[in-house]
Amino acid sequence: MCLAAPSRITVIFEGGFLAEVESFGNKRKVGLAMVPEAKVGDYVLVHAGYAMEILDEEAARESLKTWEEILAVTGEAKSCTDKS
Amino acid sequence: MHGQVLKQFRDPDLGRRMAESTRQRLQRLADKLGRRPRFMEFCGTHTAAISRTGVRGVLKTEVDLLSGPGCPVCVSDYSDIDRAIAFSTVPGAIVATFGDMMKVPGSRTTLQEEKARGADVRVVYSSLDALQLARENPDRPVIFLGVGFETTAPTAVMTLEQAVREDIRNFYLYSMHKTTPPPTRALLPDPELQIDGIILPGHVSMILGRKAWDFLPSKLQRPGVVAGFEPVELLAAIDTLADMLLTGNLSVVNQYGRAVREEGNLVAQQAMDKYYSLVDGPWRGLGTVAGSVLKLKQEYAPWDAEACFAVNVPPTQIPKGCICGEIVKGKQSPFDCALFGKGCDPIRPVGPCMVSSEGTCATYYKYERM
Ligand code: SF4
């Protein structure tokens, strides 16, 4: 029930209360009141008919980088023990 | 652009390496604890995602992943479900609800059965659709059944705000909305559960912010990870919990940074503060949880279904054999229920845990039966 789908804002309607978003080729209208700073082109998470948050792509890349680093370290540690 | 990043969160190779790292860390943690570690997730979407992605299966021997009270429909008390169903008998009313609620058995009937008997019950995707029904049917009360946690609760009052702005008087909200930190606080100290760490709800945290969970390490000595829903994210969350428990460095880590901020969504928080007050209320399985239920404030009584319509709520009758109340606490698994798959299935659900797509019984029925 707390499912949220990533969608791209295609149009913001007058007054800024509603926007049109696109997700996997489907277009629908959603409430924009929770993310008043959102712009056309932003990716937002949509839940229960409202855009909830603007997705931060930089943060996503950051997570991936951190995990890659952690895994690289774990991998090294493993090969070290293998040698000994 | 965003699709590319998502793909990486589902990358099988990264997933395999993450699973291997997690497995090793969990084994070291098991050595330290002298038993298998136990983590709990408090989000039905996580329950479903952990099964669907195969993460539960992959780490089956290394960790117990318990499902907590993370499905809003499942934790709704019978008295609340019965009242929701009773609103469909208000003369002339249109009841608007999310699809999950249609088949939920109350003490005597379901919304679906009431609809078959002639009640006007409509499935909507959003409270905004319910408001539209109110605009189109100005002579009829439209009662929106609000069920959900902090992710859903603000959407209902954003819509209510619009109703107030347009002076739409025939839109009513029945709020069964609940907040998640109070039951987390109530469940964690239970010695029977032995929960070592918590996978924190991603979308609830999007509203509340990472900070809202700082009480876990400081008051309850448990680590938490705010997690996303993709396979690599789920594994990373489990890996990080194990790591914190091994080092003894307990905190609340945000691993869903693409959606969750430190402070959460302030607009949504302000809307909730403006319209709701937190009251003590019943949760299935947990009994009364202090300050956990969001009810409309007195000044919005003209839009509050409970304040405006007196309905007859029948005395509660719990279906025989259903252990949903124990399942939402993580104390029993669907496999412990004699009715699971034998008399209770998604077509003919006996309890709410089998109805909602995020209910533990429904998830286990779909993914975990051998
Ligand atoms: S399988 Fe059905 S009867 Fe058993 S606990 Fe789950 S919902 Fe209740």
Tab-separated table of C-alpha atoms and ligand atoms in Angstrom:
chain	number	residue	atom	x	y	z
A	1	MET	CA	0.000	0.000	0.000
A	2	CYS	CA	2.992	2.257	0.375
A	3	LEU	CA	4.078	1.375	-3.130
A	4	ALA	CA	5.418	4.343	-5.045
A	5	ALA	CA	6.224	4.468	-8.722
A	6	PRO	CA	8.940	6.636	-10.294
A	7	SER	CA	7.384	8.946	-12.887
A	8	ARG	CA	8.523	11.918	-14.943
A	9	ILE	CA	6.678	15.238	-14.804
A	10	THR	CA	5.579	16.244	-18.285
A	11	VAL	CA	3.196	19.156	-17.601
A	12	ILE	CA	2.453	21.326	-14.590
A	13	PHE	CA	-1.045	22.757	-14.654
A	14	GLU	CA	-2.082	26.238	-13.698
A	15	GLY	CA	-1.938	26.919	-9.991
A	16	GLY	CA	0.632	24.161	-9.516
A	17	PHE	CA	-1.754	21.801	-7.673
A	18	LEU	CA	-1.795	19.190	-10.434
A	19	ALA	CA	0.786	17.795	-12.814
A	20	GLU	CA	0.792	15.265	-15.591
A	21	VAL	CA	3.355	12.512	-15.136
A	22	GLU	CA	4.510	9.675	-17.316
A	23	SER	CA	5.550	6.267	-16.077
A	24	PHE	CA	6.351	3.352	-18.394
A	25	GLY	CA	4.484	5.092	-21.190
A	26	ASN	CA	1.345	5.708	-19.086
A	27	LYS	CA	0.261	9.269	-18.496
A	28	ARG	CA	-1.801	10.382	-15.528
A	29	LYS	CA	-2.622	13.414	-13.447
A	30	VAL	CA	-1.232	13.623	-9.932
A	31	GLY	CA	-1.315	16.100	-7.067
A	32	LEU	CA	1.790	18.230	-6.749
A	33	ALA	CA	1.107	19.903	-3.389
A	34	MET	CA	3.770	17.911	-1.547
A	35	VAL	CA	6.619	18.885	-3.842
A	36	PRO	CA	5.903	22.522	-4.738
A	37	GLU	CA	9.479	22.950	-5.978
A	38	ALA	CA	9.139	20.245	-8.672
A	39	LYS	CA	9.808	21.193	-12.293
A	40	VAL	CA	8.881	19.678	-15.638
A	41	GLY	CA	11.381	16.890	-16.369
A	42	ASP	CA	11.914	15.942	-12.714
A	43	TYR	CA	11.472	12.314	-11.694
A	44	VAL	CA	9.104	11.976	-8.761
A	45	LEU	CA	7.827	9.066	-6.691
A	46	VAL	CA	4.058	8.850	-7.013
A	47	HIS	CA	1.875	7.329	-4.320
A	48	ALA	CA	-1.913	7.419	-3.899
A	49	GLY	CA	-2.240	10.003	-6.639
A	50	TYR	CA	0.353	12.448	-5.320
A	51	ALA	CA	3.951	13.160	-6.228
A	52	MET	CA	5.713	12.528	-2.926
A	53	GLU	CA	9.335	13.362	-3.479
A	54	ILE	CA	11.722	14.362	-6.243
A	55	LEU	CA	14.153	11.542	-6.920
A	56	ASP	CA	17.755	12.472	-6.383
A	57	GLU	CA	19.786	10.737	-9.042
A	58	GLU	CA	23.069	11.933	-7.594
A	59	ALA	CA	22.227	10.196	-4.292
A	60	ALA	CA	21.382	7.003	-6.168
A	61	ARG	CA	24.773	7.011	-7.893
A	62	GLU	CA	26.399	7.764	-4.561
A	63	SER	CA	24.830	4.636	-2.978
A	64	LEU	CA	26.026	2.497	-5.850
A	65	LYS	CA	29.545	3.892	-5.545
A	66	THR	CA	29.653	3.226	-1.805
A	67	TRP	CA	28.539	-0.371	-2.265
A	68	GLU	CA	31.039	-0.987	-5.029
A	69	GLU	CA	33.753	0.305	-2.695
A	70	ILE	CA	32.590	-1.855	0.209
A	71	LEU	CA	32.462	-4.911	-2.029
A	72	ALA	CA	35.918	-4.172	-3.431
A	73	VAL	CA	37.314	-4.037	0.107
A	74	THR	CA	35.523	-7.236	1.159
A	75	GLY	CA	36.789	-8.936	-2.012
A	76	GLU	CA	40.379	-7.931	-1.273
A	77	ALA	CA	40.141	-9.073	2.297
A	78	LYS	CA	38.953	-12.421	1.057
A	79	SER	CA	41.780	-12.899	-1.429
A	80	CYS	CA	44.256	-11.979	1.333
A	81	THR	CA	42.940	-14.695	3.636
A	82	ASP	CA	42.917	-17.104	0.710
A	83	LYS	CA	46.648	-16.564	0.239
A	84	SER	CA	47.593	-17.073	3.847
B	1	MET	CA	18.139	8.674	-17.155
B	2	HIS	CA	16.620	7.342	-13.981
B	3	GLY	CA	15.985	3.978	-15.614
B	4	GLN	CA	19.744	3.462	-16.039
B	5	VAL	CA	20.374	3.870	-12.330
B	6	LEU	CA	17.447	1.578	-11.478
B	7	LYS	CA	18.932	-1.090	-13.709
B	8	GLN	CA	22.091	-1.058	-11.636
B	9	PHE	CA	20.077	-1.635	-8.455
B	10	ARG	CA	18.792	-4.782	-10.151
B	11	ASP	CA	22.117	-5.825	-11.664
B	12	PRO	CA	22.490	-9.596	-11.137
B	13	ASP	CA	26.283	-9.456	-10.877
B	14	LEU	CA	26.246	-6.687	-8.271
B	15	GLY	CA	23.469	-8.615	-6.520
B	16	ARG	CA	25.515	-11.823	-6.395
B	17	ARG	CA	28.554	-10.048	-4.961
B	18	MET	CA	26.395	-8.204	-2.451
B	19	ALA	CA	24.709	-11.478	-1.416
B	20	GLU	CA	28.094	-13.121	-0.900
B	21	SER	CA	29.374	-10.260	1.236
B	22	THR	CA	26.127	-10.237	3.239
B	23	ARG	CA	26.219	-13.978	3.779
B	24	GLN	CA	29.748	-13.860	5.173
B	25	ARG	CA	28.956	-10.974	7.457
B	26	LEU	CA	25.799	-12.670	8.728
B	27	GLN	CA	27.764	-15.822	9.507
B	28	ARG	CA	30.269	-13.826	11.534
B	29	LEU	CA	27.391	-12.141	13.331
B	30	ALA	CA	25.782	-15.528	14.060
B	31	ASP	CA	29.083	-16.658	15.623
B	32	LYS	CA	29.122	-13.559	17.769
B	33	LEU	CA	25.477	-13.874	18.864
B	34	GLY	CA	25.525	-17.631	19.242
B	35	ARG	CA	22.341	-17.857	17.145
B	36	ARG	CA	20.909	-16.778	13.836
B	37	PRO	CA	20.451	-12.995	13.595
B	38	ARG	CA	16.850	-11.733	13.383
B	39	PHE	CA	15.870	-8.633	11.450
B	40	MET	CA	12.390	-7.219	11.070
B	41	GLU	CA	10.913	-5.088	8.324
B	42	PHE	CA	8.027	-2.762	9.131
B	43	CYS	CA	6.731	-2.252	5.625
B	44	GLY	CA	4.438	-4.458	3.578
B	45	THR	CA	6.092	-3.309	0.374
B	46	HIS	CA	9.383	-4.601	1.801
B	47	THR	CA	7.732	-7.884	2.832
B	48	ALA	CA	6.604	-8.377	-0.751
B	49	ALA	CA	9.888	-7.126	-2.262
B	50	ILE	CA	12.049	-9.355	-0.051
B	51	SER	CA	10.099	-12.390	-1.249
B	52	ARG	CA	9.691	-11.345	-4.871
B	53	THR	CA	13.378	-10.562	-5.396
B	54	GLY	CA	14.349	-13.893	-3.828
B	55	VAL	CA	16.357	-12.213	-1.039
B	56	ARG	CA	14.493	-14.179	1.642
B	57	GLY	CA	15.359	-17.446	-0.088
B	58	VAL	CA	18.988	-16.545	-0.781
B	59	LEU	CA	19.710	-15.764	2.885
B	60	LYS	CA	17.390	-18.382	4.371
B	61	THR	CA	20.070	-20.192	6.349
B	62	GLU	CA	21.888	-17.051	7.496
B	63	VAL	CA	19.159	-14.761	8.815
B	64	ASP	CA	15.550	-14.748	10.035
B	65	LEU	CA	13.685	-11.986	8.239
B	66	LEU	CA	10.527	-11.272	10.188
B	67	SER	CA	7.618	-9.292	8.798
B	68	GLY	CA	6.231	-6.738	11.212
B	69	PRO	CA	3.034	-4.680	11.273
B	70	GLY	CA	3.695	-3.117	7.873
B	71	CYS	CA	0.440	-3.648	6.053
B	72	PRO	CA	-2.107	-0.911	6.904
B	73	VAL	CA	-5.141	-3.025	6.071
B	74	CYS	CA	-3.785	-5.940	8.111
B	75	VAL	CA	-3.220	-3.885	11.254
B	76	SER	CA	-6.636	-2.214	11.090
B	77	ASP	CA	-8.700	-3.434	13.996
B	78	TYR	CA	-11.962	-5.280	13.349
B	79	SER	CA	-13.908	-2.392	14.903
B	80	ASP	CA	-12.382	0.008	12.353
B	81	ILE	CA	-13.007	-2.304	9.403
B	82	ASP	CA	-16.581	-2.823	10.632
B	83	ARG	CA	-17.124	0.941	10.865
B	84	ALA	CA	-15.683	1.428	7.358
B	85	ILE	CA	-18.117	-1.165	6.023
B	86	ALA	CA	-20.971	0.388	7.998
B	87	PHE	CA	-20.478	3.714	6.212
B	88	SER	CA	-21.724	2.012	3.057
B	89	THR	CA	-25.197	1.916	4.695
B	90	VAL	CA	-25.438	5.702	5.083
B	91	PRO	CA	-28.450	6.700	2.938
B	92	GLY	CA	-27.394	8.032	-0.447
B	93	ALA	CA	-23.699	7.716	0.308
B	94	ILE	CA	-20.944	6.835	-2.093
B	95	VAL	CA	-18.068	5.092	-0.332
B	96	ALA	CA	-14.736	5.568	-2.087
B	97	THR	CA	-11.882	3.258	-1.173
B	98	PHE	CA	-8.598	1.769	-2.304
B	99	GLY	CA	-9.038	-1.649	-3.898
B	100	ASP	CA	-7.267	-3.404	-1.008
B	101	MET	CA	-10.213	-2.730	1.286
B	102	MET	CA	-12.938	-4.326	-0.858
B	103	LYS	CA	-12.437	-7.928	0.229
B	104	VAL	CA	-11.283	-7.343	3.806
B	105	PRO	CA	-13.567	-9.396	6.024
B	106	GLY	CA	-15.211	-7.454	8.799
B	107	SER	CA	-17.031	-9.237	11.582
B	108	ARG	CA	-19.997	-10.042	9.327
B	109	THR	CA	-19.504	-8.826	5.799
B	110	THR	CA	-17.145	-7.133	3.344
B	111	LEU	CA	-17.453	-3.978	1.263
B	112	GLN	CA	-17.629	-6.185	-1.784
B	113	GLU	CA	-20.625	-8.058	-0.391
B	114	GLU	CA	-22.314	-4.782	0.548
B	115	LYS	CA	-21.756	-3.550	-2.995
B	116	ALA	CA	-23.365	-6.708	-4.370
B	117	ARG	CA	-26.330	-5.925	-2.093
B	118	GLY	CA	-26.673	-2.493	-3.650
B	119	ALA	CA	-24.394	-0.204	-1.659
B	120	ASP	CA	-22.552	2.334	-3.797
B	121	VAL	CA	-18.895	1.478	-3.189
B	122	ARG	CA	-16.309	2.703	-5.668
B	123	VAL	CA	-12.674	1.738	-5.937
B	124	VAL	CA	-10.469	4.774	-6.415
B	125	TYR	CA	-6.786	5.139	-7.027
B	126	SER	CA	-6.448	8.327	-5.032
B	127	SER	CA	-8.339	10.573	-2.624
B	128	LEU	CA	-8.364	13.056	-5.513
B	129	ASP	CA	-10.647	10.673	-7.412
B	130	ALA	CA	-12.954	10.651	-4.387
B	131	LEU	CA	-13.015	14.446	-4.402
B	132	GLN	CA	-13.931	14.348	-8.078
B	133	LEU	CA	-16.846	12.026	-7.214
B	134	ALA	CA	-17.969	14.627	-4.679
B	135	ARG	CA	-17.838	17.373	-7.327
B	136	GLU	CA	-19.875	15.249	-9.736
B	137	ASN	CA	-22.445	14.217	-7.113
B	138	PRO	CA	-23.089	17.371	-5.100
B	139	ASP	CA	-26.289	15.975	-3.559
B	140	ARG	CA	-24.695	12.838	-2.169
B	141	PRO	CA	-22.187	12.369	0.631
B	142	VAL	CA	-18.917	10.884	-0.644
B	143	ILE	CA	-17.056	9.094	2.141
B	144	PHE	CA	-13.391	8.371	1.504
B	145	LEU	CA	-11.926	5.542	3.579
B	146	GLY	CA	-8.442	6.679	4.528
B	147	VAL	CA	-6.200	3.768	5.361
B	148	GLY	CA	-2.424	3.825	5.360
B	149	PHE	CA	0.673	5.020	7.149
B	150	GLU	CA	2.581	8.294	6.909
B	151	THR	CA	2.989	7.844	3.167
B	152	THR	CA	-0.754	7.883	2.586
B	153	ALA	CA	-1.995	10.026	5.474
B	154	PRO	CA	-0.775	13.363	4.040
B	155	THR	CA	-2.344	12.683	0.635
B	156	ALA	CA	-5.806	12.472	2.219
B	157	VAL	CA	-5.476	15.849	3.942
B	158	MET	CA	-3.943	17.481	0.871
B	159	THR	CA	-7.189	16.499	-0.843
B	160	LEU	CA	-9.206	17.672	2.143
B	161	GLU	CA	-7.421	21.011	1.902
B	162	GLN	CA	-8.557	21.259	-1.693
B	163	ALA	CA	-12.123	20.392	-0.623
B	164	VAL	CA	-11.997	23.156	1.998
B	165	ARG	CA	-10.589	25.592	-0.570
B	166	GLU	CA	-13.377	24.820	-3.064
B	167	ASP	CA	-15.920	24.625	-0.244
B	168	ILE	CA	-16.977	21.124	-1.256
B	169	ARG	CA	-19.159	20.106	1.676
B	170	ASN	CA	-20.161	16.601	0.616
B	171	PHE	CA	-16.619	15.175	0.805
B	172	TYR	CA	-15.928	13.263	4.036
B	173	LEU	CA	-12.867	11.484	5.308
B	174	TYR	CA	-12.860	8.478	7.608
B	175	SER	CA	-9.291	8.411	8.853
B	176	MET	CA	-7.866	5.083	9.960
B	177	HIS	CA	-4.368	6.405	9.225
B	178	LYS	CA	-1.618	5.323	11.556
B	179	THR	CA	1.939	6.273	12.364
B	180	THR	CA	4.722	3.691	12.383
B	181	PRO	CA	7.232	4.681	15.089
B	182	PRO	CA	4.869	3.913	18.048
B	183	PRO	CA	4.314	0.216	17.195
B	184	THR	CA	8.014	-0.123	16.412
B	185	ARG	CA	8.743	1.200	19.883
B	186	ALA	CA	6.149	-1.138	21.380
B	187	LEU	CA	7.333	-4.301	19.628
B	188	LEU	CA	11.102	-4.063	19.770
B	189	PRO	CA	11.711	-4.633	23.473
B	190	ASP	CA	9.667	-7.880	23.393
B	191	PRO	CA	12.187	-10.510	24.556
B	192	GLU	CA	10.281	-13.254	22.728
B	193	LEU	CA	10.993	-11.617	19.387
B	194	GLN	CA	14.750	-11.053	19.819
B	195	ILE	CA	14.920	-8.522	17.000
B	196	ASP	CA	18.524	-7.489	16.362
B	197	GLY	CA	17.990	-4.833	13.723
B	198	ILE	CA	15.321	-3.136	11.664
B	199	ILE	CA	14.854	-2.595	7.963
B	200	LEU	CA	13.067	0.745	8.011
B	201	PRO	CA	10.218	1.620	5.650
B	202	GLY	CA	11.482	3.526	2.620
B	203	HIS	CA	8.398	5.481	1.690
B	204	VAL	CA	7.247	6.222	5.220
B	205	SER	CA	10.738	7.587	5.857
B	206	MET	CA	10.427	9.757	2.765
B	207	ILE	CA	7.801	11.690	4.747
B	208	LEU	CA	9.246	11.374	8.266
B	209	GLY	CA	12.928	11.735	7.394
B	210	ARG	CA	15.840	9.548	8.484
B	211	LYS	CA	16.120	11.486	11.723
B	212	ALA	CA	12.740	10.270	12.946
B	213	TRP	CA	14.285	6.867	13.671
B	214	ASP	CA	17.215	8.045	15.780
B	215	PHE	CA	15.424	6.728	18.871
B	216	LEU	CA	16.222	3.182	17.754
B	217	PRO	CA	19.934	3.224	18.619
B	218	SER	CA	19.675	5.842	21.371
B	219	LYS	CA	16.679	4.445	23.300
B	220	LEU	CA	16.351	0.838	22.177
B	221	GLN	CA	19.952	-0.053	21.319
B	222	ARG	CA	19.046	-1.332	17.869
B	223	PRO	CA	20.478	-0.366	14.482
B	224	GLY	CA	18.221	0.587	11.581
B	225	VAL	CA	18.620	1.019	7.840
B	226	VAL	CA	16.212	3.002	5.695
B	227	ALA	CA	16.049	0.786	2.642
B	228	GLY	CA	14.883	0.945	-0.936
B	229	PHE	CA	13.033	-1.868	-2.673
B	230	GLU	CA	15.380	-3.203	-5.334
B	231	PRO	CA	17.325	-6.451	-4.779
B	232	VAL	CA	20.726	-4.802	-4.326
B	233	GLU	CA	19.248	-2.229	-1.946
B	234	LEU	CA	17.610	-4.899	0.206
B	235	LEU	CA	20.831	-6.908	0.398
B	236	ALA	CA	22.850	-3.795	1.198
B	237	ALA	CA	20.452	-2.959	4.026
B	238	ILE	CA	20.885	-6.412	5.583
B	239	ASP	CA	24.653	-6.229	5.070
B	240	THR	CA	24.816	-2.852	6.787
B	241	LEU	CA	22.711	-4.025	9.747
B	242	ALA	CA	25.026	-7.004	10.217
B	243	ASP	CA	28.059	-4.733	9.949
B	244	MET	CA	26.743	-2.340	12.602
B	245	LEU	CA	25.988	-5.198	14.967
B	246	LEU	CA	29.467	-6.655	14.450
B	247	THR	CA	31.268	-3.387	15.105
B	248	GLY	CA	28.876	-2.297	17.870
B	249	ASN	CA	28.544	1.033	16.118
B	250	LEU	CA	24.763	1.376	16.124
B	251	SER	CA	23.043	4.105	14.139
B	252	VAL	CA	20.308	4.732	11.592
B	253	VAL	CA	21.723	4.632	8.085
B	254	ASN	CA	19.855	6.031	5.102
B	255	GLN	CA	20.385	3.803	2.091
B	256	TYR	CA	17.434	5.169	0.176
B	257	GLY	CA	18.984	8.575	-0.331
B	258	ARG	CA	17.454	8.964	-3.773
B	259	ALA	CA	14.063	9.463	-2.077
B	260	VAL	CA	14.654	9.979	1.640
B	261	ARG	CA	16.107	13.093	3.188
B	262	GLU	CA	17.346	13.761	6.667
B	263	GLU	CA	14.322	15.884	7.607
B	264	GLY	CA	11.745	14.175	5.388
B	265	ASN	CA	9.061	16.049	3.510
B	266	LEU	CA	8.252	19.145	5.544
B	267	VAL	CA	5.213	20.136	3.465
B	268	ALA	CA	3.634	16.755	4.191
B	269	GLN	CA	4.568	16.917	7.875
B	270	GLN	CA	3.022	20.375	8.213
B	271	ALA	CA	-0.175	19.238	6.517
B	272	MET	CA	-0.429	16.303	8.922
B	273	ASP	CA	0.137	18.570	11.934
B	274	LYS	CA	-2.492	20.988	10.687
B	275	TYR	CA	-5.284	18.492	10.100
B	276	TYR	CA	-4.668	15.497	12.352
B	277	SER	CA	-4.256	14.899	16.038
B	278	LEU	CA	-2.536	11.768	17.269
B	279	VAL	CA	-4.725	9.636	19.477
B	280	ASP	CA	-4.422	6.251	21.161
B	281	GLY	CA	-5.977	3.587	19.009
B	282	PRO	CA	-6.334	-0.134	18.424
B	283	TRP	CA	-4.016	-2.163	16.170
B	284	ARG	CA	-4.763	-5.718	15.247
B	285	GLY	CA	-2.568	-7.978	17.344
B	286	LEU	CA	-0.961	-5.132	19.254
B	287	GLY	CA	-3.960	-3.804	21.157
B	288	THR	CA	-4.088	-0.100	21.954
B	289	VAL	CA	-0.953	1.741	20.874
B	290	ALA	CA	-0.533	5.152	22.484
B	291	GLY	CA	-0.426	8.158	20.151
B	292	SER	CA	-0.473	6.088	16.979
B	293	VAL	CA	-3.721	6.873	15.157
B	294	LEU	CA	-4.314	10.020	13.105
B	295	LYS	CA	-7.812	11.465	13.506
B	296	LEU	CA	-9.083	14.726	12.027
B	297	LYS	CA	-8.960	17.663	14.424
B	298	GLN	CA	-12.188	19.028	15.880
B	299	GLU	CA	-12.227	22.066	13.601
B	300	TYR	CA	-12.504	19.830	10.525
B	301	ALA	CA	-15.505	17.954	11.925
B	302	PRO	CA	-17.716	19.048	8.970
B	303	TRP	CA	-15.481	16.851	6.764
B	304	ASP	CA	-15.042	14.040	9.285
B	305	ALA	CA	-17.216	11.005	8.485
B	306	GLU	CA	-17.056	9.809	12.081
B	307	ALA	CA	-18.338	13.142	13.386
B	308	CYS	CA	-21.081	13.467	10.768
B	309	PHE	CA	-22.589	9.987	10.392
B	310	ALA	CA	-23.687	7.808	13.266
B	311	VAL	CA	-23.491	4.223	12.045
B	312	ASN	CA	-24.229	0.950	13.768
B	313	VAL	CA	-21.035	-0.987	14.283
B	314	PRO	CA	-21.730	-4.641	15.094
B	315	PRO	CA	-19.920	-6.349	17.979
B	316	THR	CA	-16.566	-7.705	16.824
B	317	GLN	CA	-16.399	-11.316	15.689
B	318	ILE	CA	-12.982	-12.703	14.855
B	319	PRO	CA	-12.913	-15.562	12.331
B	320	LYS	CA	-11.986	-18.860	13.972
B	321	GLY	CA	-8.460	-20.060	13.379
B	322	CYS	CA	-7.081	-16.814	11.866
B	323	ILE	CA	-3.776	-15.877	13.513
B	324	CYS	CA	-3.280	-12.649	11.573
B	325	GLY	CA	-2.847	-10.780	14.869
B	326	GLU	CA	0.203	-12.894	15.743
B	327	ILE	CA	1.568	-12.664	12.211
B	328	VAL	CA	1.645	-8.854	12.161
B	329	LYS	CA	3.785	-9.019	15.314
B	330	GLY	CA	6.225	-11.415	13.680
B	331	LYS	CA	5.476	-14.020	16.360
B	332	GLN	CA	4.051	-16.553	13.965
B	333	SER	CA	4.432	-17.163	10.263
B	334	PRO	CA	1.655	-17.927	7.768
B	335	PHE	CA	2.926	-21.519	7.757
B	336	ASP	CA	1.829	-21.746	11.400
B	337	CYS	CA	-1.791	-21.094	10.406
B	338	ALA	CA	-3.841	-24.244	9.829
B	339	LEU	CA	-5.996	-22.360	7.323
B	340	PHE	CA	-3.098	-21.082	5.170
B	341	GLY	CA	-3.818	-22.390	1.670
B	342	LYS	CA	-6.410	-24.741	3.185
B	343	GLY	CA	-9.552	-22.685	3.461
B	344	CYS	CA	-7.828	-19.308	3.238
B	345	ASP	CA	-6.358	-18.067	-0.016
B	346	PRO	CA	-6.390	-14.790	-1.983
B	347	ILE	CA	-9.655	-15.711	-3.736
B	348	ARG	CA	-11.447	-16.497	-0.459
B	349	PRO	CA	-9.449	-14.768	2.243
B	350	VAL	CA	-10.382	-15.448	5.856
B	351	GLY	CA	-8.268	-12.687	7.378
B	352	PRO	CA	-6.881	-9.354	6.191
B	353	CYS	CA	-3.293	-10.687	5.998
B	354	MET	CA	-4.428	-12.704	2.968
B	355	VAL	CA	-6.348	-9.864	1.329
B	356	SER	CA	-3.938	-7.040	0.869
B	357	SER	CA	-1.296	-7.581	-1.785
B	358	GLU	CA	1.186	-6.559	0.905
B	359	GLY	CA	-0.189	-8.773	3.622
B	360	THR	CA	2.268	-11.356	4.895
B	361	CYS	CA	-0.066	-14.281	4.171
B	362	ALA	CA	-0.741	-13.076	0.612
B	363	THR	CA	2.994	-12.593	-0.004
B	364	TYR	CA	3.879	-16.021	1.381
B	365	TYR	CA	1.025	-17.604	-0.559
B	366	LYS	CA	2.377	-16.138	-3.774
B	367	TYR	CA	6.119	-16.598	-3.286
B	368	GLU	CA	7.101	-18.814	-0.407
B	369	ARG	CA	5.087	-22.022	-0.855
B	370	MET	CA	7.227	-24.910	-2.007
C	1	SF4	S1	-3.698	-17.660	6.317
C	1	SF4	FE1	-5.679	-16.620	6.380
C	1	SF4	S2	-6.642	-17.365	8.245
C	1	SF4	FE2	-4.465	-17.827	8.416
C	1	SF4	S3	-3.587	-16.034	9.458
C	1	SF4	FE3	-3.401	-15.650	7.286
C	1	SF4	S4	-5.239	-14.466	6.801
C	1	SF4	FE4	-5.634	-15.433	8.785
